[in-house]
Amino acid sequence: MKTEVLPAADPGAIHHAADVLRHGGLVAFPTDTVYGVGALAFNSEAVERLYPVKGRSAEKAIAVLIASPDHLPKIAADMSAEVKLLAAAFWPGALTLVVAKRIE
């Protein structure tokens, strides 16, 4: 697959990256501190392709970025009261939560 470099601030580039993700592709993107490489979390084939790109063992978890606490039940097996309180207090904003993966 061809690698494309697009300006992160361009709304057209963001829409293009979203389209790449929807079609099972991988996207590199800037965060506050580093660049990340990602796929849609619910596309298992794309996630499988992500592991070797990141140089990561399939036994290790990969971070899932979500937009709001409303998405937590879709990815987390159980959410303690503490997790819910942290999400309510700090989202939107930079917050990392470690939760057990929901198994479908």
PDB file of C-alpha atoms in Angstrom:
ATOM      1  CA  MET A   1       0.000   0.000   0.000  1.00  0.00           C
ATOM      2  CA  LYS A   2       1.222   3.484  -0.872  1.00  0.00           C
ATOM      3  CA  THR A   3       2.311   5.786   1.972  1.00  0.00           C
ATOM      4  CA  GLU A   4       0.852   9.279   1.873  1.00  0.00           C
ATOM      5  CA  VAL A   5       1.997  12.226   3.998  1.00  0.00           C
ATOM      6  CA  LEU A   6      -0.722  14.800   4.625  1.00  0.00           C
ATOM      7  CA  PRO A   7      -0.736  17.985   6.747  1.00  0.00           C
ATOM      8  CA  ALA A   8      -2.411  17.223  10.079  1.00  0.00           C
ATOM      9  CA  ALA A   9      -4.123  20.622  10.240  1.00  0.00           C
ATOM     10  CA  ASP A  10      -5.877  20.158   6.879  1.00  0.00           C
ATOM     11  CA  PRO A  11      -9.549  19.107   7.375  1.00  0.00           C
ATOM     12  CA  GLY A  12      -9.389  17.284   4.041  1.00  0.00           C
ATOM     13  CA  ALA A  13      -6.447  15.235   5.289  1.00  0.00           C
ATOM     14  CA  ILE A  14      -8.357  14.314   8.427  1.00  0.00           C
ATOM     15  CA  HIS A  15     -11.334  13.135   6.353  1.00  0.00           C
ATOM     16  CA  HIS A  16      -8.977  11.150   4.115  1.00  0.00           C
ATOM     17  CA  ALA A  17      -7.341   9.498   7.148  1.00  0.00           C
ATOM     18  CA  ALA A  18     -10.793   8.572   8.484  1.00  0.00           C
ATOM     19  CA  ASP A  19     -11.628   7.001   5.122  1.00  0.00           C
ATOM     20  CA  VAL A  20      -8.372   5.003   5.196  1.00  0.00           C
ATOM     21  CA  LEU A  21      -9.265   3.741   8.687  1.00  0.00           C
ATOM     22  CA  ARG A  22     -12.820   2.818   7.637  1.00  0.00           C
ATOM     23  CA  HIS A  23     -11.352   0.713   4.829  1.00  0.00           C
ATOM     24  CA  GLY A  24      -9.046  -1.217   7.168  1.00  0.00           C
ATOM     25  CA  GLY A  25      -5.912   0.844   6.681  1.00  0.00           C
ATOM     26  CA  LEU A  26      -3.383   2.115   9.190  1.00  0.00           C
ATOM     27  CA  VAL A  27      -2.741   5.796   9.902  1.00  0.00           C
ATOM     28  CA  ALA A  28       0.122   7.625  11.624  1.00  0.00           C
ATOM     29  CA  PHE A  29      -1.060  10.658  13.566  1.00  0.00           C
ATOM     30  CA  PRO A  30       0.378  13.305  15.899  1.00  0.00           C
ATOM     31  CA  THR A  31      -0.496  13.378  19.596  1.00  0.00           C
ATOM     32  CA  ASP A  32       0.534  15.887  22.261  1.00  0.00           C
ATOM     33  CA  THR A  33       3.875  14.135  22.797  1.00  0.00           C
ATOM     34  CA  VAL A  34       4.649  11.617  20.028  1.00  0.00           C
ATOM     35  CA  TYR A  35       3.301  10.220  16.784  1.00  0.00           C
ATOM     36  CA  GLY A  36       1.022   7.214  16.998  1.00  0.00           C
ATOM     37  CA  VAL A  37       0.136   4.508  14.506  1.00  0.00           C
ATOM     38  CA  GLY A  38      -3.404   3.257  14.645  1.00  0.00           C
ATOM     39  CA  ALA A  39      -6.265   1.287  13.169  1.00  0.00           C
ATOM     40  CA  LEU A  40      -9.940   1.057  13.983  1.00  0.00           C
ATOM     41  CA  ALA A  41     -10.121  -0.926  17.221  1.00  0.00           C
ATOM     42  CA  PHE A  42     -13.141  -2.941  16.066  1.00  0.00           C
ATOM     43  CA  ASN A  43     -11.501  -4.078  12.803  1.00  0.00           C
ATOM     44  CA  SER A  44      -9.621  -7.202  13.906  1.00  0.00           C
ATOM     45  CA  GLU A  45      -7.735  -7.603  10.595  1.00  0.00           C
ATOM     46  CA  ALA A  46      -6.459  -4.020  10.761  1.00  0.00           C
ATOM     47  CA  VAL A  47      -5.435  -4.476  14.403  1.00  0.00           C
ATOM     48  CA  GLU A  48      -3.526  -7.655  13.469  1.00  0.00           C
ATOM     49  CA  ARG A  49      -1.596  -5.652  10.827  1.00  0.00           C
ATOM     50  CA  LEU A  50      -0.857  -2.997  13.431  1.00  0.00           C
ATOM     51  CA  TYR A  51       1.217  -5.263  15.713  1.00  0.00           C
ATOM     52  CA  PRO A  52       4.173  -5.833  13.348  1.00  0.00           C
ATOM     53  CA  VAL A  53       4.152  -2.185  12.244  1.00  0.00           C
ATOM     54  CA  LYS A  54       4.506  -1.152  15.891  1.00  0.00           C
ATOM     55  CA  GLY A  55       7.073  -3.925  16.488  1.00  0.00           C
ATOM     56  CA  ARG A  56       4.877  -5.246  19.259  1.00  0.00           C
ATOM     57  CA  SER A  57       4.146  -8.790  20.405  1.00  0.00           C
ATOM     58  CA  ALA A  58       0.529  -9.888  19.913  1.00  0.00           C
ATOM     59  CA  GLU A  59       0.435 -10.784  23.621  1.00  0.00           C
ATOM     60  CA  LYS A  60       0.772  -7.114  24.578  1.00  0.00           C
ATOM     61  CA  ALA A  61      -2.238  -4.843  24.683  1.00  0.00           C
ATOM     62  CA  ILE A  62      -2.597  -1.864  22.367  1.00  0.00           C
ATOM     63  CA  ALA A  63      -4.058   1.414  23.563  1.00  0.00           C
ATOM     64  CA  VAL A  64      -7.543   2.281  22.339  1.00  0.00           C
ATOM     65  CA  LEU A  65      -8.316   5.979  21.956  1.00  0.00           C
ATOM     66  CA  ILE A  66     -11.931   6.998  22.500  1.00  0.00           C
ATOM     67  CA  ALA A  67     -13.701  10.332  22.357  1.00  0.00           C
ATOM     68  CA  SER A  68     -15.877  10.152  25.444  1.00  0.00           C
ATOM     69  CA  PRO A  69     -16.783   8.063  28.496  1.00  0.00           C
ATOM     70  CA  ASP A  70     -19.882   6.930  26.588  1.00  0.00           C
ATOM     71  CA  HIS A  71     -17.622   4.650  24.522  1.00  0.00           C
ATOM     72  CA  LEU A  72     -16.099   2.852  27.526  1.00  0.00           C
ATOM     73  CA  PRO A  73     -18.795   0.137  27.773  1.00  0.00           C
ATOM     74  CA  LYS A  74     -18.012  -0.871  24.171  1.00  0.00           C
ATOM     75  CA  ILE A  75     -14.384  -1.712  25.005  1.00  0.00           C
ATOM     76  CA  ALA A  76     -14.162  -2.332  28.766  1.00  0.00           C
ATOM     77  CA  ALA A  77     -15.275  -5.569  30.430  1.00  0.00           C
ATOM     78  CA  ASP A  78     -16.012  -4.082  33.824  1.00  0.00           C
ATOM     79  CA  MET A  79     -15.794  -0.513  34.966  1.00  0.00           C
ATOM     80  CA  SER A  80     -15.278   0.188  38.628  1.00  0.00           C
ATOM     81  CA  ALA A  81     -16.807   3.206  40.305  1.00  0.00           C
ATOM     82  CA  GLU A  82     -13.308   4.741  40.333  1.00  0.00           C
ATOM     83  CA  VAL A  83     -12.983   4.436  36.549  1.00  0.00           C
ATOM     84  CA  LYS A  84     -16.360   6.110  36.075  1.00  0.00           C
ATOM     85  CA  LEU A  85     -15.428   8.923  38.476  1.00  0.00           C
ATOM     86  CA  LEU A  86     -12.081   9.537  36.755  1.00  0.00           C
ATOM     87  CA  ALA A  87     -13.720   9.604  33.331  1.00  0.00           C
ATOM     88  CA  ALA A  88     -16.382  12.035  34.496  1.00  0.00           C
ATOM     89  CA  ALA A  89     -13.825  14.291  36.175  1.00  0.00           C
ATOM     90  CA  PHE A  90     -11.149  14.458  33.474  1.00  0.00           C
ATOM     91  CA  TRP A  91     -12.838  13.967  30.086  1.00  0.00           C
ATOM     92  CA  PRO A  92     -12.582  15.660  27.778  1.00  0.00           C
ATOM     93  CA  GLY A  93      -8.879  15.854  28.387  1.00  0.00           C
ATOM     94  CA  ALA A  94      -5.718  13.809  28.594  1.00  0.00           C
ATOM     95  CA  LEU A  95      -6.592  10.724  30.623  1.00  0.00           C
ATOM     96  CA  THR A  96      -5.274   7.180  30.423  1.00  0.00           C
ATOM     97  CA  LEU A  97      -7.336   4.389  31.943  1.00  0.00           C
ATOM     98  CA  VAL A  98      -6.221   0.769  32.099  1.00  0.00           C
ATOM     99  CA  VAL A  99      -9.248  -1.520  31.976  1.00  0.00           C
ATOM    100  CA  ALA A 100      -9.873  -5.165  31.169  1.00  0.00           C
ATOM    101  CA  LYS A 101     -10.778  -5.745  27.523  1.00  0.00           C
ATOM    102  CA  ARG A 102     -14.362  -6.608  26.721  1.00  0.00           C
ATOM    103  CA  ILE A 103     -14.539 -10.050  25.088  1.00  0.00           C
ATOM    104  CA  GLU A 104     -17.333 -10.459  22.551  1.00  0.00           C
TER     105      GLU A 104
END
